[in-house]
mmCIF file of C-alpha atoms in Angstrom:
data_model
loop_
_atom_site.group_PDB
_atom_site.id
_atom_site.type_symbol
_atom_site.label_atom_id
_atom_site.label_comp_id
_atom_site.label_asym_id
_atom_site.label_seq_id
_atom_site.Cartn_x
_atom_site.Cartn_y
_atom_site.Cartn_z
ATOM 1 C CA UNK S 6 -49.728 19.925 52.835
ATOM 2 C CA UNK S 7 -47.739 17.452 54.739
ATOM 3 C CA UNK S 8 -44.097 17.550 52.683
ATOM 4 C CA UNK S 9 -42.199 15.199 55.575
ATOM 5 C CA UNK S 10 -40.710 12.623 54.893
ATOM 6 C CA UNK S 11 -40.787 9.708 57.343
ATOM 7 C CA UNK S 12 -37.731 7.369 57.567
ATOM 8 C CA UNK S 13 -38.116 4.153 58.512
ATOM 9 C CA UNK S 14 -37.139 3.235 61.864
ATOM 10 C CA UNK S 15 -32.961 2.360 62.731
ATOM 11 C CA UNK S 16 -34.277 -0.664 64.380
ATOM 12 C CA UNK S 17 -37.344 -3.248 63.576
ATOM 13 C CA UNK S 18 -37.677 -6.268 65.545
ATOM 14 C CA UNK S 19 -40.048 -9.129 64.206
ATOM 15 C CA UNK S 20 -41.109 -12.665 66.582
ATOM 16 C CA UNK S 21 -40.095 -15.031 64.094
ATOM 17 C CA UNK S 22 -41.697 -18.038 66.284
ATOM 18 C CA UNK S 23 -42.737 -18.001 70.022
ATOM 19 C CA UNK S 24 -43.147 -21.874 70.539
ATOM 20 C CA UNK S 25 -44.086 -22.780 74.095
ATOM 21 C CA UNK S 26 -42.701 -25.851 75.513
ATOM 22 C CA UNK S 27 -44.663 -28.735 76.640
ATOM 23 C CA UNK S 28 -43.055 -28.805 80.313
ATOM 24 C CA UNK S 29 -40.305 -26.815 81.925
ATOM 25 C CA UNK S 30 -36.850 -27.117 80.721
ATOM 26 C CA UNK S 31 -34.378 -26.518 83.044
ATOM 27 C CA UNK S 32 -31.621 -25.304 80.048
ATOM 28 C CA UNK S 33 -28.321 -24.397 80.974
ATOM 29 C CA UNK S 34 -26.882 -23.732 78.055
ATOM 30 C CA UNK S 35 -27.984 -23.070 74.345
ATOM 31 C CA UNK S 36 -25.693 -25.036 71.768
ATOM 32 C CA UNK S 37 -25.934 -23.039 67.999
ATOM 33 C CA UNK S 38 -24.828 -24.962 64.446
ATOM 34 C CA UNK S 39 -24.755 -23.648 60.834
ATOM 35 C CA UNK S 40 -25.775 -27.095 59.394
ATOM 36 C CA UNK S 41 -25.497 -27.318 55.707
ATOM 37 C CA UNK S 42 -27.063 -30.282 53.744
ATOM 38 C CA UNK S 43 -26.036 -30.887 50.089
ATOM 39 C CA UNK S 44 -28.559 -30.499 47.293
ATOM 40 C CA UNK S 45 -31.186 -33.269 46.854
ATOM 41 C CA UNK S 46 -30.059 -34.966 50.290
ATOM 42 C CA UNK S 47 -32.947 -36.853 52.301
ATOM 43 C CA UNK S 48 -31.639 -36.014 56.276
ATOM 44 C CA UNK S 49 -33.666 -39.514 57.228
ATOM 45 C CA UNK S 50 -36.263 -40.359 60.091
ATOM 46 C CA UNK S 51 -34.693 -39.096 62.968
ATOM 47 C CA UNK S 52 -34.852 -37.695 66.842
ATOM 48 C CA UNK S 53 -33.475 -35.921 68.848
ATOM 49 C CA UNK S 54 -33.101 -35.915 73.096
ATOM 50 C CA UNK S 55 -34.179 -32.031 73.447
ATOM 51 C CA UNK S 56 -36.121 -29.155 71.730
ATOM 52 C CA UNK S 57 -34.303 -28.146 68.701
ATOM 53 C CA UNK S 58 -35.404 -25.082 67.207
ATOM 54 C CA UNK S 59 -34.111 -23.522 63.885
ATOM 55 C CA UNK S 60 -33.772 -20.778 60.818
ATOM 56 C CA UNK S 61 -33.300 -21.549 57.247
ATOM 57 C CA UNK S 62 -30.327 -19.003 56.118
ATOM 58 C CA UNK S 63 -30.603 -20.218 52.197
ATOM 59 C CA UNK S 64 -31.873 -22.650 50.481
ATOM 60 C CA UNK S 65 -35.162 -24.981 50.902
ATOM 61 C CA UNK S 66 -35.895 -28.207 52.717
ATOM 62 C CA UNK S 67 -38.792 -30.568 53.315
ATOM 63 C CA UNK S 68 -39.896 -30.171 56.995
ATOM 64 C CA UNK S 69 -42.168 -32.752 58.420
ATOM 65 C CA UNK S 70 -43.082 -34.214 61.911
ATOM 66 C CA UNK S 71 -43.685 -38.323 61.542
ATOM 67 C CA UNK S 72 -47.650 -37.779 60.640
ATOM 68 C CA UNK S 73 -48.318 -34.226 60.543
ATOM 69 C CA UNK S 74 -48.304 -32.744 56.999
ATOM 70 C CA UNK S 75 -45.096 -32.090 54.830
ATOM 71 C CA UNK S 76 -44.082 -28.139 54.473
ATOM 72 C CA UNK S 77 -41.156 -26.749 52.691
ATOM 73 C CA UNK S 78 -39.139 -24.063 54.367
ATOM 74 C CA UNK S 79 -36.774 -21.692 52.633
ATOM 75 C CA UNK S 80 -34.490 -18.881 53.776
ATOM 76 C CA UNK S 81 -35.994 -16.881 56.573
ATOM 77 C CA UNK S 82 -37.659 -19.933 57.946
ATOM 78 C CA UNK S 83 -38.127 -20.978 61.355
ATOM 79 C CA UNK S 84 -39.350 -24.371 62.875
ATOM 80 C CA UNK S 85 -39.220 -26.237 65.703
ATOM 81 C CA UNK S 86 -38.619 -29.777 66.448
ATOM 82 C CA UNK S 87 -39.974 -31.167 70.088
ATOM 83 C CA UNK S 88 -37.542 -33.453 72.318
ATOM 84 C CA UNK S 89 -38.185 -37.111 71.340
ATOM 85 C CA UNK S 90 -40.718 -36.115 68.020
ATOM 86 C CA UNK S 91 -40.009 -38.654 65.186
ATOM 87 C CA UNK S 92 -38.986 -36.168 62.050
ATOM 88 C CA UNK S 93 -39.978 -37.675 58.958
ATOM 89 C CA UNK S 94 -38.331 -35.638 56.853
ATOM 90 C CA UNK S 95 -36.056 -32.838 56.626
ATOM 91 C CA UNK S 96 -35.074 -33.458 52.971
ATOM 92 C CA UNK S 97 -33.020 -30.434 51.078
ATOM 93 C CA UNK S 98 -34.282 -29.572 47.444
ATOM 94 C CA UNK S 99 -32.250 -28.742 44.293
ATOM 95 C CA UNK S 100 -30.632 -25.856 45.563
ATOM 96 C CA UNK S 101 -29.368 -27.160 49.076
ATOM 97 C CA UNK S 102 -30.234 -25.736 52.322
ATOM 98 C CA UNK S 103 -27.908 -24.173 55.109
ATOM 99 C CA UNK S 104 -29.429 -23.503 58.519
ATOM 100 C CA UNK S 105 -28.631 -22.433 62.346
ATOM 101 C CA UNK S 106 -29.972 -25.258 65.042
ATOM 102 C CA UNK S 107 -30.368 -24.045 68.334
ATOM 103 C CA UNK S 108 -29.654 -26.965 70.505
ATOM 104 C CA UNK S 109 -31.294 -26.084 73.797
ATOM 105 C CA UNK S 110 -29.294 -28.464 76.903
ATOM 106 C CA UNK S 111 -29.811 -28.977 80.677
ATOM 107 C CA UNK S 112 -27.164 -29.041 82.630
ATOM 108 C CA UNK S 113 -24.457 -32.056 81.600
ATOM 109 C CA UNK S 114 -26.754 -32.873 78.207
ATOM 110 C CA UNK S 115 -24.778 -33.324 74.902
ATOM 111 C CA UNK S 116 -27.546 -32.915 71.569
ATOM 112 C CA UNK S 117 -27.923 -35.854 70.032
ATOM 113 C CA UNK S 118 -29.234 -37.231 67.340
ATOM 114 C CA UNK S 119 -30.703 -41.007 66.827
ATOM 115 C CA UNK S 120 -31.812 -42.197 63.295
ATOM 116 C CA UNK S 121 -34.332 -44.556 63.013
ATOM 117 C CA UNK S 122 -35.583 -47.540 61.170
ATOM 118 C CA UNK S 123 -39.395 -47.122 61.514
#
């Protein structure tokens, strides 16, 4: 009989989301932020001028792209927002939500964000 026992391993390393762009980006820098939205908070119809992608660190949110179905992400989370997409909603729950945005730029690009009306 077998009496080893097997540790796990000092490092694990997990693709949390491998999202391919729809063209070439030419980034030349990456711009991170721990965003934090209060509890029950709608973050209104927005875009933004360049791929966004993100993690959840705590709390939950509504997530949805203007016409593609509602889902609700909570700590651990990724998603991904394309350059120019109309986000419907990204619309913290009860308990708030906190989360890293990683802002990717081309050379002389600032992230920004545009609400919209409709």
């Amino acid at each position: 009989m077998d009496h080893q026992q097997h540790s796990p391993a000092p490092i694990t390393r997990t693709v949390l989301i491998d999202q391919p762009l729809p063209a070439p980006l030419p980034v030349q820098r990456v711009e991170v932020r721990r965003i934090v939205i209060a509890p029950d908070t709608a973050g209104g119809l927005h875009r933004h001028n360049g791929p966004v992608f993100g993690s959840v660190e705590s709390g939950s949110v509504v997530y949805q792209i203007d016409g593609e179905p509602e889902t609700v992400l909570s700590a651990g989370d990724t998603f991904y927002e394309p350059a120019g997409a109309r986000i419907a909603r990204f619309d913290a729950l009860e308990s708030g939500v906190t989360f890293l945005g990683y802002f990717l730029l081309t050379a002389g690009q600032q992230a920004e964000l545009e609400f919209l009306d409709r």
